[in-house]
Amino acid sequence: MLHSLGFCTVNNRPVKKYKGQTPDSSSHPSRPSFDEDAAALETAIQEAPRDHSTAKRHALIRDGYRCLITGRYDRAAEKKLDITPEELVAYGGLIATQCAHIIPIPASTHFDVNITRKPTPANIANPASGPIHVGLSMLGENTTTFKALSDN
C-alpha cells in the first residue's frame, strides 16, 4: 500500500497545481503569425495562365518581347514597344516566338534580355552559342536540336 501511494505521488507531482499567478504572455511572439504568412503568400503567388495565348503574352512581357535564344524581337514588339524599324533590323528583324512560355521564370532571369544589348552576327547565325543553350546543355539537353529549330 505504501509503495502504491509513493508511485501515485511520483506520477502526479508534475501535474500538481501551480501555486503562483500565471505569467503574462510575451507581447513579441518569436514567430510571425500564420495570418501574416498567409497574406504574404497570397501576394507572392500568381495564378498560372489558363491558356497558351495568356502564357505567351506574360512570357513576352517578362522577356521584353525578345526571344531568349536569339535575342530577336517578337512580332508583337512592333505594336507594344516604342521601337523604330531601324532598331528592329539592327536586332535581326522580327520573328514569331513559339516557345517563350515554356522557359520558366527562374531560368529567364539568368539571361540578359536587356533591350540595349544587340545580338552579334555570330549569335544570329548560330543561336546555339547563346547563354540559354549553355544552360540547357548543362542540364543535358542537346543544343543542336535547338539550332535546327531556330534555323527554320
mmCIF file of C-alpha atoms in Angstrom:
data_model
loop_
_atom_site.group_PDB
_atom_site.id
_atom_site.type_symbol
_atom_site.label_atom_id
_atom_site.label_comp_id
_atom_site.label_asym_id
_atom_site.label_seq_id
_atom_site.Cartn_x
_atom_site.Cartn_y
_atom_site.Cartn_z
ATOM 1 C CA MET A 1 0.000 0.000 0.000
ATOM 2 C CA LEU A 2 2.794 2.445 0.830
ATOM 3 C CA HIS A 3 4.507 1.532 -2.446
ATOM 4 C CA SER A 4 1.317 2.333 -4.409
ATOM 5 C CA LEU A 5 0.971 5.690 -2.640
ATOM 6 C CA GLY A 6 4.593 6.624 -3.455
ATOM 7 C CA PHE A 7 4.136 5.569 -7.069
ATOM 8 C CA CYS A 8 0.997 7.724 -7.335
ATOM 9 C CA THR A 9 2.797 10.752 -5.834
ATOM 10 C CA VAL A 10 5.768 10.459 -8.224
ATOM 11 C CA ASN A 11 3.496 10.230 -11.265
ATOM 12 C CA ASN A 12 1.142 13.036 -10.228
ATOM 13 C CA ARG A 13 3.689 15.574 -8.964
ATOM 14 C CA PRO A 14 4.405 17.073 -12.465
ATOM 15 C CA VAL A 15 0.699 17.856 -12.939
ATOM 16 C CA LYS A 16 0.219 19.354 -9.496
ATOM 17 C CA LYS A 17 -1.452 22.749 -9.469
ATOM 18 C CA TYR A 18 0.906 25.727 -9.765
ATOM 19 C CA LYS A 19 0.635 27.877 -6.662
ATOM 20 C CA GLY A 20 1.626 31.255 -8.133
ATOM 21 C CA GLN A 21 -0.012 33.500 -10.690
ATOM 22 C CA THR A 22 0.284 32.664 -14.380
ATOM 23 C CA PRO A 23 2.811 34.991 -16.039
ATOM 24 C CA ASP A 24 1.656 37.340 -18.796
ATOM 25 C CA SER A 25 2.246 36.184 -22.333
ATOM 26 C CA SER A 26 5.035 37.736 -24.335
ATOM 27 C CA SER A 27 3.992 40.737 -26.401
ATOM 28 C CA HIS A 28 6.532 39.807 -29.099
ATOM 29 C CA PRO A 29 5.996 36.302 -30.418
ATOM 30 C CA SER A 30 9.107 34.553 -31.619
ATOM 31 C CA ARG A 31 7.480 33.739 -34.976
ATOM 32 C CA PRO A 32 5.133 35.827 -37.103
ATOM 33 C CA SER A 33 1.557 34.741 -37.006
ATOM 34 C CA PHE A 34 0.172 32.352 -39.592
ATOM 35 C CA ASP A 35 -2.207 35.039 -40.863
ATOM 36 C CA GLU A 36 0.716 37.305 -41.755
ATOM 37 C CA ASP A 37 2.442 34.430 -43.570
ATOM 38 C CA ALA A 38 -0.739 33.594 -45.475
ATOM 39 C CA ALA A 39 -1.220 37.227 -46.529
ATOM 40 C CA ALA A 40 2.377 37.431 -47.762
ATOM 41 C CA LEU A 41 1.985 34.202 -49.732
ATOM 42 C CA GLU A 42 -1.217 35.395 -51.381
ATOM 43 C CA THR A 43 0.541 38.476 -52.726
ATOM 44 C CA ALA A 44 3.577 36.483 -53.893
ATOM 45 C CA ILE A 45 1.717 33.670 -55.652
ATOM 46 C CA GLN A 46 0.216 34.401 -59.035
ATOM 47 C CA GLU A 47 -2.344 32.194 -60.671
ATOM 48 C CA ALA A 48 -0.998 30.198 -63.604
ATOM 49 C CA PRO A 49 -2.331 31.192 -67.023
ATOM 50 C CA ARG A 50 -5.194 29.007 -68.188
ATOM 51 C CA ASP A 51 -4.418 29.058 -71.905
ATOM 52 C CA HIS A 52 -1.475 29.195 -74.304
ATOM 53 C CA SER A 53 -2.011 32.765 -75.507
ATOM 54 C CA THR A 54 -2.105 34.196 -71.980
ATOM 55 C CA ALA A 55 1.038 32.283 -71.019
ATOM 56 C CA LYS A 56 2.827 33.542 -74.126
ATOM 57 C CA ARG A 57 1.711 37.143 -73.522
ATOM 58 C CA HIS A 58 3.013 37.033 -69.929
ATOM 59 C CA ALA A 59 6.306 35.480 -71.065
ATOM 60 C CA LEU A 60 6.813 38.109 -73.773
ATOM 61 C CA ILE A 61 6.205 40.914 -71.275
ATOM 62 C CA ARG A 62 8.631 39.237 -68.851
ATOM 63 C CA ASP A 63 11.321 38.905 -71.553
ATOM 64 C CA GLY A 64 10.892 42.356 -73.099
ATOM 65 C CA TYR A 65 9.222 40.942 -76.238
ATOM 66 C CA ARG A 66 12.509 39.234 -77.140
ATOM 67 C CA CYS A 67 13.442 35.643 -77.854
ATOM 68 C CA LEU A 68 15.735 34.350 -75.112
ATOM 69 C CA ILE A 69 17.549 32.147 -77.593
ATOM 70 C CA THR A 70 18.305 34.517 -80.482
ATOM 71 C CA GLY A 71 17.727 37.945 -78.936
ATOM 72 C CA ARG A 72 15.407 38.949 -81.789
ATOM 73 C CA TYR A 73 12.149 40.757 -81.189
ATOM 74 C CA ASP A 74 8.777 39.060 -81.402
ATOM 75 C CA ARG A 75 6.276 40.371 -83.952
ATOM 76 C CA ALA A 76 4.189 41.836 -81.117
ATOM 77 C CA ALA A 77 7.086 44.145 -80.143
ATOM 78 C CA GLU A 78 6.426 46.416 -83.113
ATOM 79 C CA LYS A 79 2.991 47.305 -81.714
ATOM 80 C CA LYS A 80 3.762 47.158 -77.990
ATOM 81 C CA LEU A 81 7.163 48.882 -77.768
ATOM 82 C CA ASP A 82 8.326 52.296 -78.907
ATOM 83 C CA ILE A 83 10.995 50.986 -81.273
ATOM 84 C CA THR A 84 11.967 52.127 -84.752
ATOM 85 C CA PRO A 85 12.150 49.840 -87.800
ATOM 86 C CA GLU A 86 15.898 50.557 -87.985
ATOM 87 C CA GLU A 87 16.357 49.218 -84.465
ATOM 88 C CA LEU A 88 14.356 46.120 -85.328
ATOM 89 C CA VAL A 89 16.612 45.461 -88.320
ATOM 90 C CA ALA A 90 19.711 46.029 -86.155
ATOM 91 C CA TYR A 91 18.483 43.360 -83.745
ATOM 92 C CA GLY A 92 17.963 40.845 -86.540
ATOM 93 C CA GLY A 93 14.387 41.630 -87.534
ATOM 94 C CA LEU A 94 11.118 40.282 -86.220
ATOM 95 C CA ILE A 95 10.387 36.624 -85.604
ATOM 96 C CA ALA A 96 7.428 34.624 -84.382
ATOM 97 C CA THR A 97 8.393 33.224 -80.982
ATOM 98 C CA GLN A 98 6.999 29.766 -80.356
ATOM 99 C CA CYS A 99 8.417 28.592 -77.019
ATOM 100 C CA ALA A 100 8.666 31.736 -74.859
ATOM 101 C CA HIS A 101 6.090 30.424 -72.388
ATOM 102 C CA ILE A 102 7.915 27.107 -71.881
ATOM 103 C CA ILE A 103 11.032 28.628 -70.322
ATOM 104 C CA PRO A 104 10.326 29.143 -66.608
ATOM 105 C CA ILE A 105 10.744 32.480 -64.860
ATOM 106 C CA PRO A 106 13.800 31.457 -62.771
ATOM 107 C CA ALA A 107 15.642 30.337 -65.916
ATOM 108 C CA SER A 108 14.832 33.519 -67.792
ATOM 109 C CA THR A 109 16.187 35.744 -65.023
ATOM 110 C CA HIS A 110 19.703 34.356 -65.562
ATOM 111 C CA PHE A 111 19.860 35.552 -69.175
ATOM 112 C CA ASP A 112 20.377 39.084 -70.382
ATOM 113 C CA VAL A 113 17.332 40.276 -72.300
ATOM 114 C CA ASN A 114 18.265 43.923 -71.969
ATOM 115 C CA ILE A 115 16.901 45.911 -74.914
ATOM 116 C CA THR A 116 20.156 47.884 -75.234
ATOM 117 C CA ARG A 117 22.190 44.733 -75.912
ATOM 118 C CA LYS A 118 22.253 43.904 -79.606
ATOM 119 C CA PRO A 119 22.782 40.325 -80.762
ATOM 120 C CA THR A 120 26.006 39.837 -82.672
ATOM 121 C CA PRO A 121 26.003 38.457 -86.213
ATOM 122 C CA ALA A 122 27.545 35.284 -84.791
ATOM 123 C CA ASN A 123 24.590 34.826 -82.425
ATOM 124 C CA ILE A 124 22.115 35.415 -85.222
ATOM 125 C CA ALA A 125 23.939 32.950 -87.484
ATOM 126 C CA ASN A 126 24.438 30.400 -84.697
ATOM 127 C CA PRO A 127 21.888 30.864 -81.904
ATOM 128 C CA ALA A 128 23.153 27.688 -80.227
ATOM 129 C CA SER A 129 26.046 29.773 -78.889
ATOM 130 C CA GLY A 130 23.683 31.844 -76.746
ATOM 131 C CA PRO A 131 23.572 31.709 -72.939
ATOM 132 C CA ILE A 132 20.342 29.746 -72.799
ATOM 133 C CA HIS A 133 21.892 26.956 -74.850
ATOM 134 C CA VAL A 134 24.804 26.801 -72.450
ATOM 135 C CA GLY A 135 22.374 26.466 -69.541
ATOM 136 C CA LEU A 136 20.286 23.834 -71.301
ATOM 137 C CA SER A 137 23.371 21.850 -72.311
ATOM 138 C CA MET A 138 24.468 21.802 -68.656
ATOM 139 C CA LEU A 139 21.098 20.215 -67.885
ATOM 140 C CA GLY A 140 21.758 17.533 -70.509
ATOM 141 C CA GLU A 141 19.789 18.994 -73.413
ATOM 142 C CA ASN A 142 21.043 18.574 -76.968
ATOM 143 C CA THR A 143 21.601 22.109 -78.289
ATOM 144 C CA THR A 144 21.867 21.004 -81.913
ATOM 145 C CA THR A 145 18.130 20.355 -81.782
ATOM 146 C CA PHE A 146 17.557 23.976 -80.784
ATOM 147 C CA LYS A 147 19.888 25.195 -83.539
ATOM 148 C CA ALA A 148 17.923 23.225 -86.117
ATOM 149 C CA LEU A 149 14.652 24.639 -84.782
ATOM 150 C CA SER A 150 15.931 28.214 -84.815
ATOM 151 C CA ASP A 151 17.157 27.911 -88.420
ATOM 152 C CA ASN A 152 13.583 27.430 -89.633
#
